Tab-separated table of C-alpha atoms in Angstrom:
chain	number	residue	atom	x	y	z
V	1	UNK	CA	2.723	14.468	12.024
V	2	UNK	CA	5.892	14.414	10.411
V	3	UNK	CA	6.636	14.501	6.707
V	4	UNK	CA	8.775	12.587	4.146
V	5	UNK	CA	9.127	13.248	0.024
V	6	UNK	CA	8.351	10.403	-2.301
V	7	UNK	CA	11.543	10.410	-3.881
V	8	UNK	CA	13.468	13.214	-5.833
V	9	UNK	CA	11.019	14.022	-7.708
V	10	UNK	CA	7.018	13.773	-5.814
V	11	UNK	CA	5.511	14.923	-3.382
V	12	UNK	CA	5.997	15.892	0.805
V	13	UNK	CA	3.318	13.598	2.647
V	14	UNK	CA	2.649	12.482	5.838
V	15	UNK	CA	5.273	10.041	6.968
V	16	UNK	CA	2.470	7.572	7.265
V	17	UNK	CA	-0.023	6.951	4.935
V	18	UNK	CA	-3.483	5.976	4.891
V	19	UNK	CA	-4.502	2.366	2.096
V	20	UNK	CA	-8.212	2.954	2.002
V	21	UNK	CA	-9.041	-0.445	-0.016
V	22	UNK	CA	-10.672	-2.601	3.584
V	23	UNK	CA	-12.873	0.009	3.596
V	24	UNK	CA	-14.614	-1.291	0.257
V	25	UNK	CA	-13.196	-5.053	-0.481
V	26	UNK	CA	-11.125	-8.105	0.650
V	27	UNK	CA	-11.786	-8.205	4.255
V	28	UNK	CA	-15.335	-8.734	4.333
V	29	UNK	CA	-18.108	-6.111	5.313
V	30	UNK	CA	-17.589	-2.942	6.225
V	31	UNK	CA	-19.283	0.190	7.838
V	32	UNK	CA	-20.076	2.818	6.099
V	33	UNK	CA	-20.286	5.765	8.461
V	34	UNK	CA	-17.064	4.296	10.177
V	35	UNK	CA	-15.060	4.388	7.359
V	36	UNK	CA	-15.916	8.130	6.493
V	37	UNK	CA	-14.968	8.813	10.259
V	38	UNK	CA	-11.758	7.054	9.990
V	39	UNK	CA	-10.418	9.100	6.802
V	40	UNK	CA	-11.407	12.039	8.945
V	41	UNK	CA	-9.849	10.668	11.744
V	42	UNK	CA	-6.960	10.334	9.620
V	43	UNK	CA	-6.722	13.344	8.310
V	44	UNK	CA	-6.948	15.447	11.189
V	45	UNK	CA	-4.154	13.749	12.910
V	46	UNK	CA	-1.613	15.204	10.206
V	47	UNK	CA	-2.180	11.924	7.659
V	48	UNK	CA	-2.109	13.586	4.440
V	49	UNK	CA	-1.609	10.111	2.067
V	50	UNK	CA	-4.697	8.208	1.201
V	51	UNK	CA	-4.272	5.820	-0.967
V	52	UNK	CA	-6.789	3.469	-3.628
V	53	UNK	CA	-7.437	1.901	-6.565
V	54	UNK	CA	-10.427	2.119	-9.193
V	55	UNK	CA	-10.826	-1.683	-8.870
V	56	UNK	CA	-11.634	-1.628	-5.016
V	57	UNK	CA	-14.827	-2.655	-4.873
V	58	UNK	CA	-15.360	-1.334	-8.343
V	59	UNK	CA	-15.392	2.212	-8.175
V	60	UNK	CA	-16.939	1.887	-4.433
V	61	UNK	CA	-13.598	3.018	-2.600
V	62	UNK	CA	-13.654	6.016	-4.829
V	63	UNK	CA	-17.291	7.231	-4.386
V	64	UNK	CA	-16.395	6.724	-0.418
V	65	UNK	CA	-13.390	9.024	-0.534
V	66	UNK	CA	-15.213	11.442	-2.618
V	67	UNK	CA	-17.613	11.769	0.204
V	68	UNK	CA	-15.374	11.818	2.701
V	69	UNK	CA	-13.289	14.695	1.513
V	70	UNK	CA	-16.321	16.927	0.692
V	71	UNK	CA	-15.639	19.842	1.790
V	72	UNK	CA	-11.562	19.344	2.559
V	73	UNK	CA	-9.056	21.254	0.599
V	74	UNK	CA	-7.683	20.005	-2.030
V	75	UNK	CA	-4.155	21.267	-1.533
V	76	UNK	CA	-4.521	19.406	1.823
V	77	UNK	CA	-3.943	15.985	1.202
V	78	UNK	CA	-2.523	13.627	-1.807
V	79	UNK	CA	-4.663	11.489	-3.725
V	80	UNK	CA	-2.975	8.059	-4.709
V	81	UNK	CA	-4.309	6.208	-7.324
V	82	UNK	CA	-3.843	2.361	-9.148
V	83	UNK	CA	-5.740	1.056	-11.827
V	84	UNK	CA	-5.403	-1.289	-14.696
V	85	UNK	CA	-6.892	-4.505	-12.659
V	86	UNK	CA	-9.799	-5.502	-14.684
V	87	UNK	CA	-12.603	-7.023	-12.330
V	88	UNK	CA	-15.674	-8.897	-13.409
V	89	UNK	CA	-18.868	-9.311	-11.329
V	90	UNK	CA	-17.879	-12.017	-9.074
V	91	UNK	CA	-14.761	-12.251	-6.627
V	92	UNK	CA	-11.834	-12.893	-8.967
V	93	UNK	CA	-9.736	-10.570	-11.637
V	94	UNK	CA	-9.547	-10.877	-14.707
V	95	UNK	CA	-6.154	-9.980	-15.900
V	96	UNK	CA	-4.279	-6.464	-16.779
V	97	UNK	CA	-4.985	-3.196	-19.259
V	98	UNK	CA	-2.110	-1.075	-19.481
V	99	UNK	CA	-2.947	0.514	-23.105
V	100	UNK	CA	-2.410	3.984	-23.543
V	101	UNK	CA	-5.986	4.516	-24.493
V	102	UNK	CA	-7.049	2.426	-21.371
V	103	UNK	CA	-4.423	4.440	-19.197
V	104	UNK	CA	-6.951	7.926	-19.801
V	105	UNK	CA	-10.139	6.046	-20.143
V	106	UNK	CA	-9.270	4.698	-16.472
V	107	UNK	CA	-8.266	8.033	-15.355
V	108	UNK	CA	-11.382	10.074	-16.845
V	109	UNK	CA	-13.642	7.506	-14.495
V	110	UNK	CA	-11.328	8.172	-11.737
V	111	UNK	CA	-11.416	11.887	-11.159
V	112	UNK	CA	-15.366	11.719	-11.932
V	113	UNK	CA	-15.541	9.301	-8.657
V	114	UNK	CA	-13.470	10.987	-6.606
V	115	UNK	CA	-14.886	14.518	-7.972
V	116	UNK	CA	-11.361	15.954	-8.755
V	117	UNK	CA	-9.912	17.309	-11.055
V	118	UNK	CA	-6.375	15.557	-10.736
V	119	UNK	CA	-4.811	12.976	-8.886
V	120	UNK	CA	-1.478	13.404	-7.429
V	121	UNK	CA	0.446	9.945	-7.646
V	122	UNK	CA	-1.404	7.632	-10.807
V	123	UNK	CA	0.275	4.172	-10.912
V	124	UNK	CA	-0.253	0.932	-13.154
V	125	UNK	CA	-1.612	-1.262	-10.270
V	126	UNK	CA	0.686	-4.146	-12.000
V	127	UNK	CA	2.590	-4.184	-15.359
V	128	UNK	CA	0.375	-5.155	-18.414
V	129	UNK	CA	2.600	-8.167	-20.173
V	130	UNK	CA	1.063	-7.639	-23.039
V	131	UNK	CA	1.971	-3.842	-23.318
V	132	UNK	CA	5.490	-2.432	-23.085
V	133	UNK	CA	5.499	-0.149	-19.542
V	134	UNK	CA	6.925	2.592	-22.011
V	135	UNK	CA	3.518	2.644	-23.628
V	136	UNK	CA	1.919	2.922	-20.458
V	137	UNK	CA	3.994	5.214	-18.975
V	138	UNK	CA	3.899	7.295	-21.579
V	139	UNK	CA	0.315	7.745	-21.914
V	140	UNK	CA	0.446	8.787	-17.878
V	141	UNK	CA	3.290	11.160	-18.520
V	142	UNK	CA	1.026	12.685	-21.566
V	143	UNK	CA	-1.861	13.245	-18.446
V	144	UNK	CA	0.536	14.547	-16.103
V	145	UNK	CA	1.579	17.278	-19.211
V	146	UNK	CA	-2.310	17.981	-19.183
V	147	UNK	CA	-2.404	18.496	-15.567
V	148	UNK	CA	-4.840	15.754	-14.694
V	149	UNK	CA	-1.735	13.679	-13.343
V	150	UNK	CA	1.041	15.344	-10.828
V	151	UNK	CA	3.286	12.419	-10.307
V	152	UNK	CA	4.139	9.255	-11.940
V	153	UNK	CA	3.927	5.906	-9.264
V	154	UNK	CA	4.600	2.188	-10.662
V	155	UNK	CA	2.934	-0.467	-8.260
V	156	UNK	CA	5.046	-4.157	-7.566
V	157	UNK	CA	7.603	-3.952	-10.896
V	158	UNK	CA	10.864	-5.424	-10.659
V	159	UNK	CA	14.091	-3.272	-11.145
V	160	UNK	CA	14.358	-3.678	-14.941
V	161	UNK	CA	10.807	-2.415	-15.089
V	162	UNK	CA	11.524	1.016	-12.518
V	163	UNK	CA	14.484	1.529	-15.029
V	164	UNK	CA	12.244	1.544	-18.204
V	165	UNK	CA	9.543	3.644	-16.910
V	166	UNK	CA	12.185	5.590	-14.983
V	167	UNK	CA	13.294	6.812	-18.472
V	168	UNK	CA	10.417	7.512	-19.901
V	169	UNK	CA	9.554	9.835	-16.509
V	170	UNK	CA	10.496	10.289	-13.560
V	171	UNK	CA	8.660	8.009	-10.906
V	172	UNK	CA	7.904	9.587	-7.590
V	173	UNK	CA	7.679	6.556	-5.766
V	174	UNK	CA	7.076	2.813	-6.419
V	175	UNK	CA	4.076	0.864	-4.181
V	176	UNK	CA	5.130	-2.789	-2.567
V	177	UNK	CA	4.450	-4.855	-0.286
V	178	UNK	CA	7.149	-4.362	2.579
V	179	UNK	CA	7.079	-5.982	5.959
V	180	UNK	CA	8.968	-7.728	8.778
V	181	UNK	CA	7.856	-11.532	6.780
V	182	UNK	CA	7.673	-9.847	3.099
V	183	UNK	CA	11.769	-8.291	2.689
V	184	UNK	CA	11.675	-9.611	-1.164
V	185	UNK	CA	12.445	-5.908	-1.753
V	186	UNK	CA	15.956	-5.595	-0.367
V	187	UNK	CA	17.484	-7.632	-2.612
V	188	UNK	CA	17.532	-6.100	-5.853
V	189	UNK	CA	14.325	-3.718	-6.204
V	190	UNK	CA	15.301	-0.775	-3.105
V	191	UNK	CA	18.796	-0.293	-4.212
V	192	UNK	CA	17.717	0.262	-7.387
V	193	UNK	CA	14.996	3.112	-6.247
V	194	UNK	CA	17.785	4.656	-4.084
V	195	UNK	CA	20.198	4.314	-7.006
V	196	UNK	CA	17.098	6.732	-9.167
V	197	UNK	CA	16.272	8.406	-6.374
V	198	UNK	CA	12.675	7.069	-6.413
V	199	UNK	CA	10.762	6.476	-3.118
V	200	UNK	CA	8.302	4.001	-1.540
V	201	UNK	CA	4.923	3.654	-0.220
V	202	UNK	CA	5.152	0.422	1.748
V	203	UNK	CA	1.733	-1.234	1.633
V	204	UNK	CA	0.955	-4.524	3.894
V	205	UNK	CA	3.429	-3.094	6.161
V	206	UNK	CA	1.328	-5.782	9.421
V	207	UNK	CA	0.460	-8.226	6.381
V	208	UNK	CA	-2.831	-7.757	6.021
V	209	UNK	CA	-3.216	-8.352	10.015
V	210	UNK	CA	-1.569	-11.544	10.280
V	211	UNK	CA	1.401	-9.534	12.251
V	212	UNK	CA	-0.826	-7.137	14.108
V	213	UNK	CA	-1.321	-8.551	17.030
V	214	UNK	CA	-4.913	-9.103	16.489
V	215	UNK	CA	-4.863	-12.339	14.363
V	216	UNK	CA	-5.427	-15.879	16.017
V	217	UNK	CA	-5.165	-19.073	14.398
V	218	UNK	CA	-8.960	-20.698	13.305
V	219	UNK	CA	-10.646	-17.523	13.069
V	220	UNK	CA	-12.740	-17.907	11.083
V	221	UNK	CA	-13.613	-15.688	7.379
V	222	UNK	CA	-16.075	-13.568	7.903
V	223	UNK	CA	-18.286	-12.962	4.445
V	224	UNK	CA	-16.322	-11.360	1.932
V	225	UNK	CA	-12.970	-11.659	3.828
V	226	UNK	CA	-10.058	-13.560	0.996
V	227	UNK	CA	-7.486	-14.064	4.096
V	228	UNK	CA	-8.477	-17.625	5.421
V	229	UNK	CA	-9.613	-18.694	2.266
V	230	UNK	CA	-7.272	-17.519	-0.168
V	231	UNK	CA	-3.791	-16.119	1.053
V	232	UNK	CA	-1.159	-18.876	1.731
V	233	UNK	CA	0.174	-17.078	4.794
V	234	UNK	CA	-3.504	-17.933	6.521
V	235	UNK	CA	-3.709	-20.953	5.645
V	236	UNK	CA	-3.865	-23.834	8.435
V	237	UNK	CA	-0.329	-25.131	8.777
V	238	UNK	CA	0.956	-21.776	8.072
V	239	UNK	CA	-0.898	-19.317	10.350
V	240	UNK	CA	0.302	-21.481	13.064
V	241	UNK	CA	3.902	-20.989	12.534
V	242	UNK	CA	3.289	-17.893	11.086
V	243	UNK	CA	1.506	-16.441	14.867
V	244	UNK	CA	4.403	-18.085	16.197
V	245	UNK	CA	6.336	-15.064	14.735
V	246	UNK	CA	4.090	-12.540	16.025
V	247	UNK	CA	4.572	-14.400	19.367
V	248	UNK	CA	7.996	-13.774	19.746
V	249	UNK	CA	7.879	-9.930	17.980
V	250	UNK	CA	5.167	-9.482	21.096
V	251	UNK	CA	7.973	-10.130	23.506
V	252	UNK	CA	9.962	-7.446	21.941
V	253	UNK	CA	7.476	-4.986	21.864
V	254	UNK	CA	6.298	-5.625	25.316
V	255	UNK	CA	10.128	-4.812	26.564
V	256	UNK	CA	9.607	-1.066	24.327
V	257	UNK	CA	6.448	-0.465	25.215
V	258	UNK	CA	4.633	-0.170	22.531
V	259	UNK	CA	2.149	-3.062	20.990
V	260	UNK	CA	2.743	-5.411	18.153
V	261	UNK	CA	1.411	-3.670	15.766
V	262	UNK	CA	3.424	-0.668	16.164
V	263	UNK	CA	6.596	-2.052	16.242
V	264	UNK	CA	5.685	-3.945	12.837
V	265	UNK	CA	5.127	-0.287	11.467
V	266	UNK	CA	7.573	1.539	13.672
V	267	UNK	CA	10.029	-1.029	11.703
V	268	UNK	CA	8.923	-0.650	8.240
V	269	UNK	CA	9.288	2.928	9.159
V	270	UNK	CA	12.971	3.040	10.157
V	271	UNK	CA	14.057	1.136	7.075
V	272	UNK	CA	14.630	4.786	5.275
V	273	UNK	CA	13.329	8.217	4.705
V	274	UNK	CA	12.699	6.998	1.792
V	275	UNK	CA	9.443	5.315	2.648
V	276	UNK	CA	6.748	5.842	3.741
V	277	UNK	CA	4.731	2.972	5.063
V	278	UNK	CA	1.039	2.500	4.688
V	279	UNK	CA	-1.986	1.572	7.028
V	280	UNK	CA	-5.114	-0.287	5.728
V	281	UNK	CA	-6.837	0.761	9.255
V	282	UNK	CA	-10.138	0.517	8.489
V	283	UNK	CA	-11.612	1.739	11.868
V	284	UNK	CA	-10.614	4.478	14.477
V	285	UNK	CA	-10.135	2.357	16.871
V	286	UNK	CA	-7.227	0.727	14.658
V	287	UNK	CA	-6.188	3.864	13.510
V	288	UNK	CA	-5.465	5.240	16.784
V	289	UNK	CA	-3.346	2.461	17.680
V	290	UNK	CA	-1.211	3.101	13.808
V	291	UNK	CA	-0.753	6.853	14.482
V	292	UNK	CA	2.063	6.616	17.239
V	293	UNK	CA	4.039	3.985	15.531
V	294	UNK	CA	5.582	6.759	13.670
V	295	UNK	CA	7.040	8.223	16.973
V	296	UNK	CA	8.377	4.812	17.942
V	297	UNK	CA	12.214	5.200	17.727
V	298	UNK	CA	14.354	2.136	17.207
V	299	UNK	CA	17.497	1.412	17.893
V	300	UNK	CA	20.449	-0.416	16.894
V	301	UNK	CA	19.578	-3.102	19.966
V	302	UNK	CA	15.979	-2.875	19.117
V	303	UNK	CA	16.548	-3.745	15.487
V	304	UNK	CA	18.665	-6.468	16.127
V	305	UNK	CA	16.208	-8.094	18.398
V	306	UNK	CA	12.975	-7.602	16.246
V	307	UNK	CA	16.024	-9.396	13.940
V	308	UNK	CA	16.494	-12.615	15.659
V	309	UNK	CA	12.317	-12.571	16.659
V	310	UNK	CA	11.400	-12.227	12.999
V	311	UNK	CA	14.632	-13.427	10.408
V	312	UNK	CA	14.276	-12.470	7.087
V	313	UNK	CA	12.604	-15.165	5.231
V	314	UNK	CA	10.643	-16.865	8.379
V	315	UNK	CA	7.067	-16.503	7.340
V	316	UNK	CA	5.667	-19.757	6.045
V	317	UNK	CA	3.323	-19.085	2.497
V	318	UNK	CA	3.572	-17.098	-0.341
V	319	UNK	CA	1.938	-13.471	0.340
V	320	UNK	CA	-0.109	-13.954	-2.942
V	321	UNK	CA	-2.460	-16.995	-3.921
V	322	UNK	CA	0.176	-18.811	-6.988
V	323	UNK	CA	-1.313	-17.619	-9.538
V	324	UNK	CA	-0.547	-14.180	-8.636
V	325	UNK	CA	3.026	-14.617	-7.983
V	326	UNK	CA	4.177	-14.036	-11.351
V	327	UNK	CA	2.933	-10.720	-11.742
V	328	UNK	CA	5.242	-9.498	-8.308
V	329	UNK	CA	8.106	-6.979	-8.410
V	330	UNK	CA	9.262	-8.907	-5.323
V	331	UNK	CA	7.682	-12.328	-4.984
V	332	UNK	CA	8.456	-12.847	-1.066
């Protein structure tokens, strides 16, 4: 497995990183036992990158991890960690705490879950309007002086907000959304982390399946699964259009060899050192079929005709449900 740095100033991880949240919400059930083999899996191959959140499945992705690197050094992977998404019982979110007193209160449940005694990357899963991101920052940048924190991440923030927080400490990386149909990014938001020298983990790098290779148009939800139901990309009239994409990226990948979804990563991949993409696999059976992206090389040919399969701004549907779109460092 090869290696990249998050930025100037973070840490060297695996060039492709593990997003544990499917193993706990959002895509309907999940196994267990399976899920605990697949971070092992993982982990074994080289992945050193696992990334979660307190809110996945409230606290449950935590407790899993915790269990699942029993027994693993701790110097031999990197814990990456979002919080501030407030959850009540039922399916939906209920807004944002970014207050400095919230900041360590969310941290102190953290490293009890995942029975450690720091995390290496905390982030602000979004930005808190009612709280200036100095606030919040600065209350992260007081754990990392502590030693409960390593690094300082920012999750989806626009470039004015990297700036802010950027002067308050340096960020290691920022988290986004980054994929052959979500490019919102490029405008504005990566020059501005390669301008500070920041780096990125690239989450929804195959869009939460839609561009794996595995999606079909009318599956149906299973319980528990948000995809059909709630993201505009799934929706009927979309997904059509949408797999019509994927259709066309197949050809391509056919002609290198590889499948669908490892061109989609091998892509997100070969936008930069800089980044490092992430893989919500959730089984080893996906996860096997993630690992060699990262050996997929691409070239100048190859990029120009995953190009004209996929143009920027193709994808029919917001990546978020609307009344999530606001709160986006990149809304496409």
């Amino acid at each position: 497995m090869r290696t990249r740095t998050l930025g100037r100033t973070g840490p060297e991880v695996s060039a492709l990183g593990l997003g544990a949240m499917g193993m706990s919400d959002a895509y309907g059930p999940t196994d267990r036992a399976e899920s605990i083999a697949t971070v092992h899996a993982a982990l074994d191959a080289g992945v050193t990158l696992i990334d979660t959140g307190d809110f996945y499945g409230m606290g449950h992705n935590e407790l899993l991890l915790a269990q699942a690197l029993r027994g693993r050094r701790r110097d031999s992977y990197r814990l990456s960690v979002k919080f501030g998404m407030l959850r009540g019982p039922g399916p939906g979110f209920g807004g944002h705490d970014g207050r400095p007193e919230a900041v360590k209160n969310f941290l102190a449940y953290s490293l009890t879950r995942l029975g450690t005694d720091y995390v290496d990357v905390y982030r602000p899963a979004r930005l808190d309007p009612a709280v200036p991101i100095e606030e919040t920052v600065g209350a992260i940048k007081e754990m990392i002086d502590a030693g409960h924190v390593r690094h300082l991440g920012l999750s989806e923030v626009g470039a004015a907000a990297i700036r802010r927080a950027h002067a308050v400490h340096p960020v290691a990386d920022l988290q986004i959304e980054y994929s052959l149909i979500s490019r919102g990014v490029e405008d504005e938001v990566l020059p501005t982390l390669r301008e500070l020298g920041i780096g990125m983990t690239a989450y929804g790098v195959l869009s939460r399946g839609l561009i794996s290779g595995h999606w079909s148009a009318g599956r149906g939800g299973a319980p528990g699964d948000s995809r059909s139901a709630m993201m505009p990309r799934f929706a009927e009239g979309n997904v059509e259009h949408n797999l019509s994409l994927v259709d066309a990226l197949r050809r391509v990948a056919e002609a290198k060899g590889c499948t669908v979804a490892q061109l989609a990563i091998a892509w997100v991949a070969a936008q930069g050192e800089d980044i490092v993409p992430l893989v919500g696999a959730r089984t080893r059976r996906r996860l096997d079929e993630a690992l060699p992206a990262i050996d997929v090389t691409l070239t100048a040919d190859d990029l120009a005709e995953i190009e004209k399969a996929v143009p920027p701004g193709a994808a029919r549907g917001d990546r978020y449900p609307q009344a999530f779109m606001a709160n986006l460092g990149a809304g496409n």
